Short mmCIF file of C-alpha atoms in Angstrom, two decimals:
data_model
loop_
_atom_site.label_atom_id
_atom_site.label_comp_id
_atom_site.label_asym_id
_atom_site.label_seq_id
_atom_site.Cartn_x
_atom_site.Cartn_y
_atom_site.Cartn_z
CA UNK E 1 101.93 92.53 119.07
CA UNK E 2 100.23 90.62 121.78
CA UNK E 3 96.59 90.95 122.03
CA UNK E 4 95.15 90.51 125.37
CA UNK E 5 91.50 91.38 124.76
CA UNK E 6 89.51 93.12 122.43
CA UNK E 7 86.48 94.90 122.02
CA UNK E 8 84.09 96.32 119.44
CA UNK E 9 83.15 99.83 119.18
CA UNK E 10 79.47 100.76 117.39
CA UNK E 11 79.52 104.71 118.16
CA UNK E 12 82.44 107.35 118.04
CA UNK E 13 81.33 108.26 121.40
CA UNK E 14 81.89 104.73 122.83
CA UNK E 15 84.84 104.53 121.08
CA UNK E 16 86.52 107.40 122.62
CA UNK E 17 85.20 106.17 126.13
CA UNK E 18 87.22 103.06 125.48
CA UNK E 19 89.88 104.64 124.55
CA UNK E 20 90.16 106.84 127.74
CA UNK E 21 89.23 104.03 130.09
CA UNK E 22 91.53 101.58 128.73
CA UNK E 23 94.62 104.05 128.79
CA UNK E 24 98.10 103.02 127.37
CA UNK E 25 97.40 99.68 126.61
CA UNK E 26 94.80 100.43 124.30
CA UNK E 27 95.10 99.91 120.35
CA UNK E 28 92.88 100.86 117.64
CA UNK E 29 92.02 98.36 114.92
CA UNK E 30 89.92 98.92 111.88
CA UNK E 31 91.29 96.70 109.06
CA UNK E 32 93.53 95.49 111.01
CA UNK E 33 96.38 94.20 108.54
CA UNK E 34 99.11 96.70 109.63
CA UNK E 35 98.77 94.97 113.36
CA UNK E 36 100.53 91.33 111.89
CA UNK E 37 103.74 93.56 111.27
CA UNK E 38 104.26 95.59 114.79
CA UNK E 39 107.28 94.26 116.49
CA UNK E 40 106.65 95.16 120.14
CA UNK E 41 105.14 92.47 122.23
CA UNK E 42 103.79 94.63 124.79
CA UNK E 43 100.32 93.05 125.80
CA UNK E 44 97.39 95.12 124.01
CA UNK E 45 93.63 95.55 124.60
CA UNK E 46 92.55 95.89 121.22
CA UNK E 47 89.23 98.38 120.05
CA UNK E 48 88.06 97.13 116.81
CA UNK E 49 86.50 100.12 115.44
CA UNK E 50 85.81 98.81 112.18
CA UNK E 51 82.28 98.93 112.73
CA UNK E 52 81.97 102.56 113.37
CA UNK E 53 79.91 104.82 110.60
CA UNK E 54 82.75 106.13 109.11
CA UNK E 55 82.62 104.35 105.97
CA UNK E 56 82.44 106.02 102.21
CA UNK E 57 83.48 109.12 99.97
CA UNK E 58 81.11 112.23 99.66
CA UNK E 59 81.98 115.15 97.51
CA UNK E 60 80.91 118.45 98.12
CA UNK E 61 82.19 121.95 97.41
CA UNK E 62 85.29 120.80 95.95
CA UNK E 63 86.17 118.85 98.73
CA UNK E 64 86.64 114.75 99.09
CA UNK E 65 85.46 113.65 102.32
CA UNK E 66 86.42 110.10 103.32
CA UNK E 67 85.73 108.30 106.12
CA UNK E 68 88.50 106.88 108.12
CA UNK E 69 87.22 103.32 107.60
CA UNK E 70 86.89 103.12 104.13
CA UNK E 71 88.39 100.39 102.53
CA UNK E 72 91.51 101.01 99.75
CA UNK E 73 89.16 98.89 97.63
CA UNK E 74 86.64 101.96 97.76
CA UNK E 75 89.19 104.51 97.08
CA UNK E 76 90.27 102.07 94.01
CA UNK E 77 86.80 101.85 92.73
CA UNK E 78 85.60 105.62 93.31
CA UNK E 79 85.14 107.67 90.46
CA UNK E 80 84.90 111.34 90.29
CA UNK E 81 86.64 114.11 88.09
CA UNK E 82 89.85 115.46 90.34
CA UNK E 83 90.02 112.15 92.44
CA UNK E 84 93.37 110.78 92.58
CA UNK E 85 93.70 108.77 95.28
CA UNK E 86 92.43 105.63 92.97
CA UNK E 87 95.92 106.02 91.33
CA UNK E 88 97.58 105.20 95.07
CA UNK E 89 95.33 102.40 95.88
CA UNK E 90 96.02 100.75 92.86
CA UNK E 91 99.52 100.01 93.74
CA UNK E 92 98.79 98.69 97.25
CA UNK E 93 99.28 95.32 98.06
CA UNK E 94 96.84 93.51 96.18
CA UNK E 95 92.86 93.00 96.13
CA UNK E 96 92.54 90.59 99.09
CA UNK E 97 94.53 93.64 101.40
CA UNK E 98 92.57 96.36 99.32
CA UNK E 99 89.49 94.88 100.76
CA UNK E 100 90.25 94.85 104.54
CA UNK E 101 92.54 97.72 105.00
CA UNK E 102 91.52 101.04 105.32
CA UNK E 103 92.51 104.54 104.63
CA UNK E 104 92.43 105.56 108.39
CA UNK E 105 94.87 102.77 109.66
CA UNK E 106 97.00 103.40 107.00
CA UNK E 107 97.14 106.94 107.93
CA UNK E 108 97.04 106.71 111.75
CA UNK E 109 99.88 104.10 111.78
CA UNK E 110 102.45 105.33 109.74
CA UNK E 111 104.96 102.53 109.22
CA UNK E 112 108.01 103.96 107.11
CA UNK E 113 106.23 101.76 103.77
CA UNK E 114 102.96 103.31 104.34
CA UNK E 115 101.42 104.75 100.88
CA UNK E 116 98.66 107.40 101.76
CA UNK E 117 100.55 109.52 104.02
CA UNK E 118 103.18 110.47 101.21
CA UNK E 119 100.83 111.16 98.76
CA UNK E 120 98.64 112.83 101.54
CA UNK E 121 101.53 115.52 102.17
CA UNK E 122 101.17 116.88 98.49
CA UNK E 123 97.66 116.70 98.11
CA UNK E 124 97.07 118.73 101.84
CA UNK E 125 93.52 119.10 102.99
CA UNK E 126 92.58 118.05 106.58
CA UNK E 127 91.61 115.38 109.34
CA UNK E 128 89.05 115.31 111.60
CA UNK E 129 89.85 113.94 114.90
CA UNK E 130 87.63 113.20 118.03
CA UNK E 131 89.23 112.70 121.70
CA UNK E 132 88.05 114.94 124.64
CA UNK E 133 86.66 117.27 121.46
CA UNK E 134 86.22 116.76 117.72
CA UNK E 135 88.95 119.29 115.81
CA UNK E 136 89.96 119.41 112.24
CA UNK E 137 93.85 119.57 111.81
CA UNK E 138 95.76 120.29 108.75
CA UNK E 139 97.66 117.40 107.30
CA UNK E 140 100.56 119.69 107.10
CA UNK E 141 100.56 120.30 110.83
CA UNK E 142 100.03 116.24 111.74
CA UNK E 143 102.71 115.28 109.45
CA UNK E 144 105.04 117.73 110.16
CA UNK E 145 106.95 114.93 112.03
CA UNK E 146 106.80 111.83 113.59
CA UNK E 147 106.23 113.51 116.94
CA UNK E 148 103.72 115.56 116.01
CA UNK E 149 101.80 112.61 114.27
CA UNK E 150 101.96 110.68 117.31
CA UNK E 151 100.38 113.18 119.48
CA UNK E 152 97.76 114.01 117.17
CA UNK E 153 96.57 110.54 117.14
CA UNK E 154 97.22 110.00 121.06
CA UNK E 155 93.82 109.22 122.53
CA UNK E 156 91.75 110.49 119.22
CA UNK E 157 89.58 108.87 116.92
CA UNK E 158 90.42 109.71 113.29
CA UNK E 159 87.07 110.43 111.63
CA UNK E 160 87.55 111.69 108.39
CA UNK E 161 89.82 112.81 105.53
CA UNK E 162 89.00 115.75 103.32
CA UNK E 163 91.04 116.60 100.39
CA UNK E 164 90.58 118.69 97.72
CA UNK E 165 89.29 118.23 94.25
CA UNK E 166 91.55 118.56 91.42
CA UNK E 167 91.04 121.22 88.64
CA UNK E 168 92.05 122.33 85.75
CA UNK E 169 95.39 123.37 85.57
CA UNK E 170 96.27 121.14 88.34
CA UNK E 171 98.36 117.51 88.24
CA UNK E 172 99.11 114.70 90.60
CA UNK E 173 102.02 112.13 90.23
CA UNK E 174 102.95 109.03 92.32
CA UNK E 175 104.83 106.26 92.38
CA UNK E 176 105.72 103.40 94.44
CA UNK E 177 108.74 101.10 93.55
CA UNK E 178 108.44 97.42 95.27
CA UNK E 179 110.52 94.57 94.57
CA UNK E 180 107.88 92.16 94.14
CA UNK E 181 104.31 93.35 93.02
CA UNK E 182 102.61 92.45 96.75
CA UNK E 183 106.13 93.87 98.55
CA UNK E 184 106.73 96.65 101.06
CA UNK E 185 107.60 99.68 99.57
CA UNK E 186 111.31 100.56 98.61
CA UNK E 187 110.62 104.12 97.07
CA UNK E 188 107.37 105.94 97.40
CA UNK E 189 107.08 109.74 95.76
CA UNK E 190 104.48 111.83 95.17
CA UNK E 191 103.57 115.35 93.39
CA UNK E 192 101.29 117.87 93.03
CA UNK E 193 101.79 120.78 90.79
CA UNK E 194 99.47 123.68 89.88
CA UNK E 195 100.29 125.52 86.86
CA UNK E 196 99.20 129.32 85.75
CA UNK E 197 100.18 130.93 82.74
CA UNK E 198 102.49 127.90 81.44
CA UNK E 199 104.40 128.31 84.86
CA UNK E 200 104.85 125.87 87.82
CA UNK E 201 102.86 128.47 90.31
CA UNK E 202 102.72 125.83 93.25
CA UNK E 203 104.48 122.46 93.51
CA UNK E 204 104.51 120.06 96.14
CA UNK E 205 106.72 116.77 96.23
CA UNK E 206 106.76 114.10 99.28
CA UNK E 207 109.07 111.34 99.81
CA UNK E 208 108.54 107.95 101.78
CA UNK E 209 109.67 104.14 102.23
CA UNK E 210 113.49 105.56 102.28
CA UNK E 211 112.77 108.15 105.28
CA UNK E 212 111.47 106.67 108.76
CA UNK E 213 108.36 109.32 108.00
CA UNK E 214 107.13 110.75 104.92
CA UNK E 215 108.72 114.12 104.43
CA UNK E 216 107.97 117.28 101.83
CA UNK E 217 110.99 117.91 99.83
CA UNK E 218 110.93 121.81 100.74
CA UNK E 219 113.86 122.50 98.78
CA UNK E 220 113.52 120.93 95.91
CA UNK E 221 110.12 122.46 95.45
CA UNK E 222 111.73 126.21 95.75
CA UNK E 223 114.11 125.07 92.99
CA UNK E 224 110.90 124.27 90.78
CA UNK E 225 108.89 127.25 91.78
CA UNK E 226 108.25 129.95 89.13
CA UNK E 227 109.67 127.53 85.97
CA UNK E 228 108.34 126.77 82.82
CA UNK E 229 106.00 123.73 82.84
CA UNK E 230 107.75 121.75 80.77
CA UNK E 231 110.74 118.96 80.32
CA UNK E 232 113.12 121.33 80.76
CA UNK E 233 112.24 121.90 84.69
CA UNK E 234 112.56 118.54 85.27
CA UNK E 235 115.49 117.97 83.69
CA UNK E 236 117.01 121.08 85.44
CA UNK E 237 116.12 119.71 89.12
CA UNK E 238 119.08 120.24 91.50
CA UNK E 239 118.76 116.32 93.17
CA UNK E 240 121.93 117.64 95.16
CA UNK E 241 119.08 118.92 97.90
CA UNK E 242 118.78 115.09 98.54
CA UNK E 243 122.43 115.18 100.18
CA UNK E 244 120.65 116.47 103.59
CA UNK E 245 118.72 113.21 103.98
CA UNK E 246 119.78 110.04 105.67
CA UNK E 247 117.86 107.66 103.02
CA UNK E 248 117.50 104.33 104.12
CA UNK E 249 118.31 101.52 101.27
CA UNK E 250 115.47 98.75 101.38
CA UNK E 251 115.15 95.52 100.09
CA UNK E 252 118.99 94.68 99.92
CA UNK E 253 119.70 97.89 97.46
CA UNK E 254 122.99 99.65 97.71
CA UNK E 255 122.94 103.11 98.95
CA UNK E 256 124.02 104.79 95.59
CA UNK E 257 121.01 102.56 93.80
CA UNK E 258 118.81 104.14 96.39
CA UNK E 259 119.72 107.44 95.61
CA UNK E 260 119.50 106.77 91.88
CA UNK E 261 116.08 105.51 92.21
CA UNK E 262 114.90 108.47 94.48
CA UNK E 263 115.79 110.54 91.76
CA UNK E 264 114.18 108.62 89.06
CA UNK E 265 111.20 108.49 91.01
CA UNK E 266 110.88 112.06 92.02
CA UNK E 267 111.27 112.76 88.03
CA UNK E 268 108.72 110.68 87.48
CA UNK E 269 106.20 112.13 89.64
CA UNK E 270 106.76 115.46 89.05
CA UNK E 271 106.77 114.52 84.95
CA UNK E 272 103.02 112.87 85.54
CA UNK E 273 101.84 116.15 87.53
CA UNK E 274 103.14 118.72 85.15
CA UNK E 275 101.65 116.35 82.22
CA UNK E 276 98.36 116.37 83.62
CA UNK E 277 98.27 120.06 84.50
CA UNK E 278 99.20 120.91 81.27
CA UNK E 279 96.98 118.38 79.66
CA UNK E 280 99.61 116.80 77.77
CA UNK E 281 102.91 114.37 77.88
CA UNK E 282 106.21 115.77 78.35
CA UNK I 1 97.27 84.96 131.15
CA UNK I 2 95.53 85.22 127.50
CA UNK I 3 91.65 85.52 127.70
CA UNK I 4 89.96 82.74 125.50
CA UNK I 5 87.17 84.23 123.99
CA UNK I 6 83.76 83.22 122.38
CA UNK I 7 82.52 84.55 118.91
CA UNK I 8 80.16 83.45 116.30
CA UNK I 9 79.90 84.22 112.79
CA UNK I 10 78.17 82.62 109.65
CA UNK I 11 80.42 79.77 108.24
CA UNK I 12 79.13 78.90 104.53
CA UNK I 13 75.67 79.50 105.43
CA UNK I 14 75.84 77.68 108.67
CA UNK I 15 75.60 79.95 112.09
CA UNK I 16 78.71 78.82 114.38
CA UNK I 17 80.21 79.47 117.54
CA UNK I 18 84.09 79.50 118.08
CA UNK I 19 85.98 79.72 121.48
CA UNK I 20 89.05 81.44 120.23
CA UNK I 21 92.55 83.31 121.73
CA UNK I 22 92.52 87.01 120.75
CA UNK I 23 95.75 86.40 118.75
CA UNK I 24 94.52 83.76 116.69
CA UNK I 25 94.39 84.25 113.02
CA UNK I 26 91.28 83.42 110.90
CA UNK I 27 93.44 80.85 109.07
CA UNK I 28 94.40 79.01 112.04
CA UNK I 29 90.83 79.22 113.19
CA UNK I 30 88.95 77.65 110.23
CA UNK I 31 91.92 75.20 109.72
CA UNK I 32 91.72 73.95 113.26
CA UNK I 33 88.00 73.08 112.93
CA UNK I 34 88.37 71.41 109.85
CA UNK I 35 87.95 73.59 106.90
CA UNK I 36 91.78 72.75 105.37
CA UNK I 37 90.52 74.14 101.84
CA UNK I 38 91.96 77.38 103.46
CA UNK I 39 95.67 76.78 102.54
CA UNK I 40 98.51 78.27 104.58
CA UNK I 41 100.97 80.51 102.34
CA UNK I 42 103.31 83.71 103.33
CA UNK I 43 101.31 84.44 106.41
CA UNK I 44 101.44 88.14 105.14
CA UNK I 45 98.87 88.84 102.52
CA UNK I 46 100.95 88.29 99.47
CA UNK I 47 100.41 84.90 98.44
CA UNK I 48 96.30 84.53 98.36
CA UNK I 49 96.72 80.64 99.46
CA UNK I 50 94.66 81.76 102.47
CA UNK I 51 91.82 83.70 100.66
CA UNK I 52 88.16 83.11 101.77
CA UNK I 53 85.20 85.64 101.61
CA UNK I 54 84.21 88.10 103.91
CA UNK I 55 80.69 89.52 103.53
CA UNK I 56 81.32 89.15 100.05
CA UNK I 57 84.69 90.26 99.83
CA UNK I 58 88.08 88.63 99.50
CA UNK I 59 90.18 88.46 102.11
CA UNK I 60 93.51 87.09 103.50
CA UNK I 61 92.47 85.24 106.28
CA UNK I 62 96.43 85.54 107.56
CA UNK I 63 95.90 88.97 108.21
CA UNK I 64 92.75 88.96 109.66
CA UNK I 65 92.23 87.84 113.48
CA UNK I 66 89.44 85.41 114.01
CA UNK I 67 87.74 87.61 116.09
CA UNK I 68 87.09 90.59 113.39
CA UNK I 69 84.69 87.54 111.85
CA UNK I 70 82.61 87.93 114.54
CA UNK I 71 78.98 88.72 113.34
CA UNK I 72 80.65 88.30 109.55
CA UNK I 73 79.58 85.71 106.77
CA UNK I 74 83.03 83.58 105.83
CA UNK I 75 82.99 81.34 103.16
CA UNK I 76 85.72 79.07 102.41
CA UNK I 77 86.29 76.59 99.31
CA UNK I 78 84.09 74.02 101.40
CA UNK I 79 81.20 76.00 100.81
CA UNK I 80 81.26 76.07 97.13
CA UNK I 81 79.65 73.45 94.80
CA UNK I 82 76.67 71.79 95.47
CA UNK I 83 77.49 67.94 96.49
CA UNK I 84 79.61 66.24 93.42
CA UNK I 85 78.71 69.17 91.23
CA UNK I 86 81.21 71.87 90.67
CA UNK I 87 80.92 75.29 90.56
CA UNK I 88 81.29 76.85 87.72
CA UNK I 89 84.46 78.55 88.14
CA UNK I 90 85.91 74.96 89.69
CA UNK I 91 84.78 73.67 86.19
CA UNK I 92 86.52 76.08 84.04
CA UNK I 93 89.82 75.95 85.59
CA UNK I 94 89.62 72.69 85.15
CA UNK I 95 88.14 72.87 81.73
CA UNK I 96 91.28 74.82 80.56
CA UNK I 97 94.12 72.82 82.21
CA UNK I 98 94.30 75.72 84.46
CA UNK I 99 95.04 73.70 87.80
CA UNK I 100 98.55 72.01 88.38
CA UNK I 101 100.04 71.60 91.76
CA UNK I 102 96.37 72.75 93.22
CA UNK I 103 97.86 74.58 96.03
CA UNK I 104 96.95 78.35 95.35
CA UNK I 105 93.27 76.60 93.48
CA UNK I 106 90.58 77.16 96.40
CA UNK I 107 92.41 80.88 96.88
CA UNK I 108 91.95 81.67 93.12
CA UNK I 109 88.72 80.27 93.06
CA UNK I 110 87.45 82.29 96.13
CA UNK I 111 88.62 85.66 94.66
CA UNK I 112 87.11 84.76 91.65
CA UNK I 113 83.68 84.25 93.54
CA UNK I 114 83.87 87.30 95.04
CA UNK I 115 85.02 89.12 91.76
CA UNK I 116 82.08 87.63 89.97
CA UNK I 117 79.18 87.89 92.47
CA UNK I 118 80.00 91.75 92.41
CA UNK I 119 80.93 92.26 88.45
CA UNK I 120 79.48 88.96 86.29
CA UNK I 121 81.31 90.14 83.56
CA UNK I 122 84.59 91.37 84.00
CA UNK I 123 86.66 92.35 81.38
CA UNK I 124 90.54 91.04 80.94
CA UNK I 125 92.09 94.00 83.10
CA UNK I 126 89.20 94.06 85.68
CA UNK I 127 90.13 90.40 86.20
CA UNK I 128 93.75 91.10 86.25
CA UNK I 129 93.46 93.59 89.23
CA UNK I 130 90.87 91.73 91.11
CA UNK I 131 93.04 88.70 91.39
CA UNK I 132 96.38 90.19 91.59
CA UNK I 133 96.53 88.76 95.19
CA UNK I 134 96.47 85.13 94.20
CA UNK I 135 100.04 83.92 93.04
CA UNK I 136 100.60 80.56 91.14
CA UNK I 137 104.14 78.89 90.39
CA UNK I 138 103.03 76.59 88.23
CA UNK I 139 100.88 77.73 85.63
CA UNK I 140 101.99 81.15 84.13
CA UNK I 141 98.82 82.35 84.84
CA UNK I 142 97.39 82.10 81.25
CA UNK I 143 95.25 79.31 81.43
CA UNK I 144 93.52 81.11 84.63
CA UNK I 145 92.81 84.06 83.11
CA UNK I 146 91.34 82.48 80.14
CA UNK I 147 89.29 80.29 82.68
CA UNK I 148 88.07 83.43 83.98
CA UNK I 149 87.11 85.37 80.52
CA UNK I 150 85.27 81.94 79.92
CA UNK I 151 83.07 82.39 83.13
CA UNK I 152 82.76 85.92 81.99
CA UNK I 153 81.73 85.27 78.43
CA UNK I 154 79.51 82.56 79.46
CA UNK I 155 77.73 84.97 81.90
CA UNK I 156 77.43 87.58 78.77
CA UNK I 157 75.82 84.96 77.14
CA UNK I 158 73.30 84.11 79.82
CA UNK I 159 75.13 81.59 81.37
CA UNK I 160 74.33 80.50 85.02
CA UNK I 161 75.61 82.49 87.54
#
């Protein structure tokens, strides 16, 4: 990306005004690390929003409210019952990048390799966006498809991400496969399950990296709902449901290996989520 | 036409002003001003050779635009030690034989400094997580971990910080 000029915003209202005034050439950065991987050479005017008061994590009434400029390192170090994003943060590149990259940047600028959108798709929750007005939208609506995601973030600043605290009977699983520990993801998968009376009452599975945009695997989810919450549910997963997705092999993988890796990673994250939800190991 | 702009930040404890191209990376700015202990490596935040400390946190200066340093405090390897006296982390690396070609060492030392400043007595697991962004192709890491554990143990026993 070619930067023509840069300005700093210190208030949300100021950032919104700069965004409106700058128009199409405006480009928001917080940590800014992904900017180095943007291929477009069109000159952009950067608005640095990393000094906005949007840092930190607060827990209230079973919900975690995360400021968009909270770094991945802060997500990794935060400790609270029912907090799971530390698991995603730990797999995020390395300490130097975790120290500067923000969750807001990862969510607002979705590249195929982005980690947090995959996890947030299964955790659900809301985003608070401010443009001409402030509004709260469901993560499922924003990440419905790439058009909806781009529309939500156009001329708007992400202020907060809110996700529910996991409680008893719930579990989360996350896996990211990389060729080297710092490499871009080859496959990212996440799962959330809720178990009631020994049965899978709710399940959400999301896949990223092998797709241009993180997607929920609704067909796979439907095939798991109501099943007994044990190993048989994972062993009986019908991966033919993946046939309709045009998976993109990364890092020199063959299509066959890519498909195999996707199946393994989905099984892994569902197993991990079920194990957590049932309080044991599968 | 690119706009050249002035920025200022504290570099190794001294307030400095620089004229920068908006696209310039912090790594390039530091090196063209003589701070060559900050090394070029992968230029994509993976190797840690260009690590500097920004506001107390280790960051990859190849993934930071120079303008992002405006008003911040930056520490490079030139800012460590006191004249001929080495910083305790540097001394520990020497004592443990953890330096071979030395290219990764400045970044390694700065990552370690940021870690010890935040937590003077990290355990082995913490050391490995906090320093996972510094690659070394010579040592096999064992002697580096050993040096870090030695510093941590020294702090636990009341050594200098």
